[in-house]
Short mmCIF file of C-alpha atoms and ligand atoms in Angstrom, two decimals:
data_model
loop_
_atom_site.label_atom_id
_atom_site.label_comp_id
_atom_site.label_asym_id
_atom_site.label_seq_id
_atom_site.Cartn_x
_atom_site.Cartn_y
_atom_site.Cartn_z
CA MET A 1 78.08 123.50 76.91
CA PRO A 2 80.00 124.28 73.71
CA GLU A 3 77.80 125.15 70.74
CA SER A 4 79.30 122.36 68.62
CA ALA A 5 78.21 119.66 71.09
CA ARG A 6 74.63 120.90 70.91
CA LEU A 7 74.81 120.80 67.11
CA GLU A 8 75.96 117.18 67.10
CA GLU A 9 73.15 116.13 69.41
CA THR A 10 70.47 117.59 67.15
CA GLU A 11 71.75 115.52 64.19
CA LEU A 12 71.56 118.39 61.77
CA ARG A 13 72.22 117.46 58.15
CA LEU A 14 75.65 117.92 56.57
CA ALA A 15 74.83 121.09 54.62
CA THR A 16 73.64 122.71 57.85
CA ARG A 17 76.72 121.55 59.75
CA LEU A 18 78.89 123.12 57.04
CA VAL A 19 77.30 126.50 57.73
CA ARG A 20 76.64 126.30 61.48
CA GLY A 21 79.17 123.82 62.83
CA GLY A 22 81.94 124.85 65.20
CA VAL A 23 80.90 128.50 65.43
CA ARG A 24 82.00 130.16 68.67
CA ARG A 25 81.30 133.86 69.05
CA THR A 26 83.37 136.30 71.08
CA GLY A 27 81.74 138.89 73.36
CA HIS A 28 81.07 141.08 70.30
CA GLN A 29 78.50 138.60 68.93
CA GLU A 30 79.88 138.80 65.40
CA THR A 31 77.99 136.98 62.60
CA SER A 32 81.11 135.88 60.70
CA GLU A 33 83.75 134.02 62.68
CA GLY A 34 86.54 135.96 64.36
CA LEU A 35 90.04 135.90 62.90
CA PHE A 36 92.58 135.55 65.72
CA LEU A 37 95.90 136.49 64.13
CA THR A 38 97.95 135.91 67.25
CA SER A 39 100.86 133.62 67.94
CA GLY A 40 100.65 133.88 71.73
CA TYR A 41 98.33 134.54 74.68
CA VAL A 42 98.77 136.35 78.00
CA TYR A 43 98.04 135.35 81.59
CA ALA A 44 96.49 137.39 84.39
CA SER A 45 98.94 135.92 86.88
CA ALA A 46 101.96 133.67 87.22
CA GLU A 47 99.65 131.10 88.84
CA GLU A 48 97.40 131.12 85.76
CA ALA A 49 100.42 130.54 83.50
CA GLU A 50 101.59 127.70 85.72
CA ALA A 51 98.14 126.05 85.63
CA ALA A 52 98.03 126.30 81.81
CA PHE A 53 101.23 124.27 81.56
CA VAL A 54 100.05 121.66 84.05
CA THR A 55 96.74 120.84 82.35
CA ASP A 56 96.67 120.61 78.53
CA GLY A 57 93.66 122.11 76.76
CA LEU A 58 92.64 124.35 79.67
CA ARG A 59 93.10 127.53 77.60
CA TYR A 60 95.05 128.85 74.62
CA VAL A 61 98.80 128.87 75.27
CA TYR A 62 100.55 129.19 71.90
CA SER A 63 99.22 129.02 68.33
CA ARG A 64 101.54 126.14 67.39
CA PHE A 65 99.43 124.10 69.85
CA ALA A 66 95.98 125.61 69.24
CA ASN A 67 94.29 128.82 68.03
CA PRO A 68 90.63 129.91 68.31
CA THR A 69 90.12 130.41 64.54
CA VAL A 70 91.86 127.14 63.68
CA LYS A 71 89.66 125.50 66.32
CA ILE A 72 86.46 126.65 64.57
CA PHE A 73 87.69 125.17 61.29
CA GLU A 74 88.61 121.89 63.02
CA GLU A 75 85.22 121.67 64.77
CA LYS A 76 83.27 122.39 61.58
CA LEU A 77 85.19 119.75 59.61
CA ARG A 78 84.94 117.26 62.48
CA LEU A 79 81.15 117.64 62.60
CA VAL A 80 80.86 117.23 58.82
CA GLU A 81 83.11 114.16 58.75
CA GLY A 82 81.39 112.63 61.77
CA ALA A 83 84.77 112.02 63.43
CA GLU A 84 85.59 112.07 67.14
CA ALA A 85 88.45 114.50 66.62
CA CYS A 86 90.15 116.67 63.98
CA ARG A 87 93.43 118.54 63.73
CA ALA A 88 94.15 121.07 61.01
CA VAL A 89 97.62 121.48 59.54
CA ALA A 90 99.40 123.71 57.03
CA SER A 91 98.86 121.64 53.88
CA GLY A 92 97.55 118.34 52.59
CA MET A 93 101.06 116.94 52.54
CA ALA A 94 101.62 118.00 56.16
CA ALA A 95 98.46 116.01 56.97
CA VAL A 96 99.62 112.90 55.09
CA ALA A 97 103.14 113.03 56.55
CA ALA A 98 101.86 113.60 60.09
CA ALA A 99 99.19 110.86 59.90
CA LEU A 100 101.91 108.36 58.94
CA LEU A 101 104.97 109.53 60.87
CA CYS A 102 103.20 110.12 64.19
CA GLN A 103 102.40 106.40 64.52
CA LEU A 104 105.29 104.65 62.71
CA ARG A 105 108.70 103.56 63.92
CA ALA A 106 111.64 101.61 62.52
CA GLY A 107 110.70 98.00 61.80
CA ASP A 108 107.06 98.81 60.94
CA ARG A 109 105.54 98.04 57.56
CA VAL A 110 103.14 100.14 55.44
CA VAL A 111 101.05 98.96 52.49
CA ALA A 112 99.66 101.54 50.06
CA SER A 113 97.66 101.66 46.87
CA ARG A 114 99.87 102.23 43.83
CA ALA A 115 97.94 105.09 42.26
CA LEU A 116 98.76 108.00 44.58
CA PHE A 117 99.27 111.76 44.43
CA GLY A 118 102.96 112.31 43.55
CA SER A 119 104.11 113.56 46.97
CA CYS A 120 102.21 110.80 48.82
CA TRP A 121 104.03 108.34 46.57
CA TRP A 122 107.37 109.99 47.50
CA ILE A 123 106.70 109.75 51.25
CA ILE A 124 105.91 106.05 51.01
CA ALA A 125 108.43 105.03 48.36
CA GLU A 126 111.36 107.29 49.38
CA LEU A 127 111.00 108.82 52.84
CA LEU A 128 109.65 106.01 55.05
CA PRO A 129 112.29 103.45 53.96
CA ARG A 130 115.04 105.91 55.04
CA TYR A 131 113.81 105.46 58.61
CA GLY A 132 113.70 101.68 58.48
CA ILE A 133 110.00 101.39 57.60
CA ALA A 134 109.22 98.74 54.98
CA THR A 135 106.70 99.75 52.32
CA GLU A 136 104.82 97.91 49.60
CA PHE A 137 102.50 99.13 46.86
CA VAL A 138 99.54 97.13 45.55
CA ALA A 139 96.97 97.70 42.82
CA GLY A 140 94.23 99.41 44.83
CA GLU A 141 91.34 97.84 42.90
CA ASN A 142 92.59 94.27 43.49
CA LEU A 143 91.33 92.82 46.79
CA ASP A 144 93.38 89.63 46.33
CA ALA A 145 96.53 91.75 46.14
CA TRP A 146 95.50 93.45 49.41
CA ARG A 147 94.87 90.06 51.02
CA ALA A 148 98.34 88.87 50.03
CA ALA A 149 100.06 92.08 51.15
CA LEU A 150 98.22 92.15 54.48
CA ALA A 151 99.20 88.56 55.29
CA LYS A 152 102.51 90.01 56.56
CA PRO A 153 102.49 92.09 59.77
CA THR A 154 101.39 95.63 58.83
CA LYS A 155 101.07 98.80 60.89
CA ALA A 156 99.30 101.13 58.47
CA VAL A 157 97.50 101.07 55.12
CA PHE A 158 97.33 104.22 52.99
CA VAL A 159 94.93 104.68 50.06
CA GLU A 160 93.56 107.39 47.83
CA THR A 161 90.16 106.79 46.21
CA PRO A 162 89.29 107.91 43.59
CA SER A 163 92.95 108.12 42.65
CA ASN A 164 94.72 110.94 40.89
CA PRO A 165 94.60 111.08 37.88
CA THR A 166 93.14 107.77 36.64
CA MET A 167 90.15 107.59 39.01
CA THR A 168 90.85 104.07 40.21
CA LEU A 169 88.70 103.13 43.19
CA VAL A 170 89.50 101.14 46.32
CA ASP A 171 86.61 99.22 47.90
CA LEU A 172 86.83 100.89 51.31
CA ALA A 173 84.35 98.64 53.16
CA GLU A 174 86.17 95.47 52.05
CA LEU A 175 89.63 96.91 52.60
CA ALA A 176 88.61 98.12 56.08
CA LYS A 177 87.69 94.53 57.02
CA LEU A 178 91.03 93.20 55.75
CA THR A 179 92.95 95.99 57.46
CA ARG A 180 91.16 95.43 60.76
CA ALA A 181 91.83 91.67 60.59
CA ALA A 182 95.52 92.48 60.04
CA GLY A 183 95.55 94.79 63.07
CA ALA A 184 96.59 97.78 60.95
CA ALA A 185 95.23 101.34 60.74
CA LEU A 186 93.47 102.32 57.48
CA ILE A 187 94.28 105.88 56.38
CA VAL A 188 92.18 107.31 53.52
CA ASP A 189 93.18 110.38 51.49
CA ASN A 190 89.64 111.63 50.74
CA VAL A 191 90.62 114.73 48.76
CA PHE A 192 88.90 113.87 45.48
CA ALA A 193 85.59 112.85 47.06
CA THR A 194 85.36 115.33 49.98
CA PRO A 195 83.33 114.42 53.12
CA LEU A 196 80.11 115.04 51.20
CA LEU A 197 80.61 112.39 48.50
CA GLN A 198 82.38 109.64 50.43
CA ARG A 199 82.32 108.65 54.14
CA PRO A 200 85.46 106.60 54.85
CA LEU A 201 84.93 106.43 58.64
CA GLU A 202 81.41 105.03 58.18
CA LEU A 203 82.90 102.41 55.83
CA GLY A 204 85.37 101.31 58.52
CA ALA A 205 88.46 103.46 57.93
CA ASP A 206 90.40 104.65 60.98
CA ILE A 207 91.86 107.94 59.78
CA VAL A 208 90.89 110.43 57.04
CA VAL A 209 93.29 113.03 55.62
CA TYR A 210 92.51 116.08 53.51
CA SER A 211 94.24 118.66 51.46
CA ALA A 212 91.91 121.58 52.30
CA THR A 213 93.73 123.44 49.52
CA LYS A 214 91.43 121.76 47.02
CA HIS A 215 87.61 121.67 47.26
CA ILE A 216 87.42 122.84 50.89
CA ASP A 217 88.94 126.21 49.98
CA GLY A 218 87.53 125.81 46.50
CA GLN A 219 88.69 129.15 45.22
CA GLY A 220 92.43 128.64 44.97
CA ARG A 221 93.45 130.93 47.84
CA CYS A 222 95.03 129.04 50.74
CA LEU A 223 96.96 125.90 51.51
CA GLY A 224 95.66 123.74 54.34
CA GLY A 225 95.15 120.19 55.49
CA ALA A 226 93.48 118.10 58.15
CA VAL A 227 93.64 114.72 59.89
CA LEU A 228 90.50 113.16 61.42
CA GLY A 229 90.01 110.04 63.50
CA SER A 230 89.33 108.72 66.98
CA ALA A 231 89.88 111.02 69.94
CA SER A 232 92.52 108.66 71.35
CA PHE A 233 94.54 108.65 68.11
CA ILE A 234 94.25 112.41 67.52
CA ASP A 235 94.90 113.45 71.12
CA THR A 236 97.55 110.98 72.24
CA VAL A 237 99.36 109.92 69.03
CA LEU A 238 98.97 112.78 66.53
CA GLY A 239 98.70 115.63 69.07
CA PRO A 240 102.22 115.41 70.54
CA TYR A 241 103.70 114.97 67.03
CA LEU A 242 102.02 118.19 65.81
CA ARG A 243 102.85 120.13 68.98
CA HIS A 244 106.56 119.38 68.73
CA THR A 245 107.12 119.33 64.94
CA GLY A 246 104.95 122.40 64.22
CA PRO A 247 103.13 122.06 60.86
CA ALA A 248 100.52 124.50 62.25
CA LEU A 249 97.82 126.00 60.03
CA SER A 250 97.90 129.80 59.82
CA PRO A 251 94.79 131.35 61.48
CA PHE A 252 94.24 133.42 58.35
CA ASN A 253 94.19 130.27 56.20
CA ALA A 254 91.90 128.56 58.74
CA TRP A 255 89.47 131.49 58.52
CA THR A 256 89.47 131.35 54.70
CA LEU A 257 89.00 127.57 54.73
CA LEU A 258 86.11 127.68 57.20
CA LYS A 259 84.36 130.17 54.94
CA GLY A 260 85.05 127.71 52.11
CA LEU A 261 83.30 124.93 54.04
CA GLU A 262 80.15 127.08 54.28
CA THR A 263 79.67 126.85 50.50
CA LEU A 264 81.11 123.36 49.86
CA ASP A 265 77.74 121.66 49.42
CA VAL A 266 76.38 124.11 46.86
CA ARG A 267 79.67 124.27 44.97
CA LEU A 268 79.92 120.48 44.76
CA GLU A 269 76.44 120.25 43.28
CA ARG A 270 77.59 122.34 40.31
CA HIS A 271 81.01 120.63 40.13
CA ASN A 272 79.43 117.16 40.02
CA ALA A 273 76.70 117.98 37.50
CA SER A 274 79.10 119.77 35.14
CA ALA A 275 81.78 117.06 35.43
CA LEU A 276 79.30 114.28 34.57
CA ARG A 277 77.98 116.26 31.62
CA LEU A 278 81.50 116.97 30.30
CA ALA A 279 82.60 113.34 30.87
CA ARG A 280 79.70 112.21 28.64
CA PHE A 281 80.53 114.87 26.05
CA LEU A 282 84.19 113.77 25.97
CA GLU A 283 83.26 110.09 25.74
CA ASP A 284 81.29 110.79 22.56
CA HIS A 285 84.06 112.88 20.96
CA PRO A 286 85.95 111.14 18.11
CA ARG A 287 89.34 112.61 19.15
CA VAL A 288 89.04 111.15 22.66
CA ARG A 289 90.30 107.60 23.21
CA LYS A 290 89.13 107.00 26.74
CA VAL A 291 87.45 108.85 29.63
CA TYR A 292 87.97 108.14 33.33
CA TYR A 293 85.07 109.25 35.56
CA PRO A 294 83.59 107.16 38.41
CA PHE A 295 79.94 107.80 37.50
CA LEU A 296 80.28 106.91 33.79
CA ASP A 297 78.79 103.48 32.99
CA SER A 298 82.06 102.69 31.18
CA HIS A 299 84.12 103.01 34.38
CA PRO A 300 85.31 99.48 35.25
CA GLN A 301 84.25 100.04 38.87
CA ALA A 302 81.01 101.95 38.17
CA ALA A 303 78.99 99.69 40.51
CA LEU A 304 81.45 100.27 43.37
CA ALA A 305 81.46 104.00 42.64
CA ARG A 306 77.67 104.16 43.01
CA ARG A 307 77.79 102.13 46.20
CA GLN A 308 80.63 104.07 47.81
CA MET A 309 80.20 107.62 46.51
CA ARG A 310 77.23 109.99 46.36
CA ALA A 311 78.43 111.56 43.09
CA GLY A 312 81.41 111.33 40.78
CA GLY A 313 83.24 114.49 41.87
CA SER A 314 84.79 117.33 39.90
CA ILE A 315 87.72 115.58 38.20
CA VAL A 316 87.52 114.00 34.73
CA SER A 317 90.59 112.46 33.10
CA PHE A 318 90.78 111.50 29.44
CA GLU A 319 93.16 110.37 26.72
CA ILE A 320 93.45 112.31 23.49
CA LYS A 321 94.38 110.33 20.39
CA GLY A 322 97.80 111.35 19.04
CA GLY A 323 100.22 111.13 21.96
CA LYS A 324 101.90 113.96 23.83
CA ALA A 325 101.82 116.26 20.80
CA ALA A 326 98.03 116.02 20.55
CA ALA A 327 97.64 116.51 24.33
CA PHE A 328 99.85 119.64 24.24
CA ARG A 329 98.03 120.99 21.15
CA PHE A 330 94.73 120.56 23.03
CA LEU A 331 95.99 122.32 26.18
CA ASP A 332 97.41 125.22 24.19
CA ALA A 333 94.19 125.59 22.17
CA LEU A 334 91.95 126.07 25.23
CA SER A 335 90.85 129.68 25.65
CA LEU A 336 88.74 129.56 28.82
CA ILE A 337 90.12 126.63 30.82
CA ASP A 338 93.52 127.36 32.39
CA ILE A 339 96.59 125.12 32.36
CA SER A 340 97.44 124.47 36.03
CA ASN A 341 98.56 121.58 38.21
CA ASN A 342 96.00 122.52 40.89
CA LEU A 343 92.45 121.15 41.18
CA GLY A 344 89.18 121.69 43.04
CA ASP A 345 88.98 125.37 42.08
CA ALA A 346 86.06 127.57 40.97
CA LYS A 347 88.06 127.99 37.74
CA SER A 348 88.30 124.97 35.46
CA LEU A 349 91.90 123.78 35.27
CA VAL A 350 93.63 121.31 32.99
CA THR A 351 96.84 119.35 33.61
CA HIS A 352 99.13 117.03 31.62
CA PRO A 353 100.10 114.66 34.49
CA TRP A 354 102.90 112.85 32.59
CA THR A 355 105.01 116.03 32.31
CA THR A 356 103.95 117.88 35.49
CA THR A 357 102.36 116.33 38.62
CA HIS A 358 103.80 112.90 37.87
CA ALA A 359 106.99 114.01 36.06
CA ARG A 360 109.29 112.62 38.76
CA ILE A 361 107.79 109.13 38.66
CA ALA A 362 109.62 106.64 36.39
CA PRO A 363 107.90 106.04 33.00
CA GLU A 364 107.34 102.31 33.72
CA GLU A 365 105.68 103.18 37.03
CA LYS A 366 103.49 105.82 35.37
CA LEU A 367 102.37 103.30 32.76
CA ALA A 368 101.68 100.76 35.52
CA GLN A 369 99.34 103.37 37.06
CA GLY A 370 97.60 103.93 33.71
CA ILE A 371 99.17 107.35 33.17
CA THR A 372 100.07 107.75 29.49
CA GLU A 373 101.44 110.69 27.48
CA GLU A 374 97.94 111.08 26.03
CA LEU A 375 96.30 111.55 29.42
CA VAL A 376 94.85 114.91 30.44
CA ARG A 377 93.24 115.71 33.81
CA LEU A 378 90.42 118.23 33.92
CA SER A 379 89.27 119.83 37.16
CA VAL A 380 85.77 121.06 36.32
CA GLY A 381 85.04 124.46 37.83
CA LEU A 382 81.93 126.52 38.48
CA GLU A 383 81.62 128.23 35.09
CA ASP A 384 78.50 127.63 32.97
CA PRO A 385 79.00 124.08 31.64
CA GLU A 386 77.92 125.19 28.14
CA ASP A 387 80.92 127.48 27.94
CA LEU A 388 83.22 124.71 29.18
CA GLU A 389 81.85 122.22 26.66
CA ALA A 390 82.34 124.74 23.85
CA ASP A 391 85.95 125.40 24.94
CA LEU A 392 86.75 121.65 25.11
CA GLY A 393 85.11 121.04 21.71
CA ARG A 394 87.03 123.86 20.02
CA ALA A 395 90.35 122.75 21.50
CA LEU A 396 89.81 119.07 20.60
CA ASN A 397 89.10 120.03 17.00
CA ALA A 398 92.15 122.34 16.78
C1 PLP B 1 96.77 118.06 46.50
C2 PLP B 1 96.71 116.72 47.10
C3 PLP B 1 97.50 116.41 48.22
C4 PLP B 1 98.46 117.40 48.83
O1 PLP B 1 97.84 118.55 49.30
P1 PLP B 1 98.60 119.98 49.46
O2 PLP B 1 97.59 120.82 50.13
O3 PLP B 1 98.97 120.42 48.08
O4 PLP B 1 99.81 119.74 50.28
C5 PLP B 1 97.41 115.14 48.74
N1 PLP B 1 96.59 114.21 48.19
C6 PLP B 1 95.82 114.49 47.12
C7 PLP B 1 94.94 113.42 46.58
C8 PLP B 1 95.85 115.74 46.53
O5 PLP B 1 95.10 116.00 45.46
#
């Protein structure tokens, strides 16, 4: 019996699954997981090769299809998410594109929340329509808007919650009911919350996608992504798409990411506590107009946040009084926190979404999503929060 099956049966807690899940040792009985940097595999006989091509999943055949190190990462994440199946891919965007394209065809219709990561927005607004797929965006927080949009035949629903960068939430339990009634598949981009803070499948979602580049790696080293869902979807719908289009995760990246999972729980504890503390500090600062953080009482969906999430996460967005000039002055005055468009790193990172991550989105659309020239996104890292607070205070007063 595979070790991972035993683990699932014992119902070990998530932090334990992060450390122990998916581990398969080779004959050397190594403590840390083996790194199989190999593209191919050999056969003892022509008959063995023939058999491998008759029955899928019998053994490793080619690393575009499967690889032992990638498999450990997939098993670990699957056990933590509580999903039937998981496939890892080369980046978060490969995961989003694959989760959508593997099940859509011309004539289908997709409904998505408006506040999305820039490239997810591009796939839904620009790419899908090229292939004859109709798409519509709705305000994610508005259940009546979802009801209206889902009255028309719909194949898939795509949401990100909390959203980047304005931390708008989608009520996943309610949306899952509406999506199910419409006969559509609900896909949740769970990057900001991670599997530890939000459980989309338990709330009724069908598919969860991750950029493992963010908190799962957590130290800014490797790109990666994953798609999780039912065994039938992953094996029969997503599987052939991945096998033949090839967005395979490098075994080296898989190894780095599975080591990242081992420490995810302890890192998130610090991320969450520091982010909440800094969100409160920013809210009290006279130069700050507004703070967006799900676990602040001032968040318009604070009650939903507490119901749906275990903590607020590592991202705090805020508006600095004085327009783009004030936002730029603040960024340039920081001495510890780095300017970067990335997030979910051990190092605290700050971004001006208007001019970087969301630069290609039309100004009217940005404003409709609540993104202003005053808005700054802070990814709170693992430094001592006192030092971070001091850096923010100095830069705000500059
Ligand atoms: C970063 C991110 C992605 C894309 O992930 P990559 O690994 O950069 O391809 C998708 N969705 C969200 C919410 C993200 O933050």
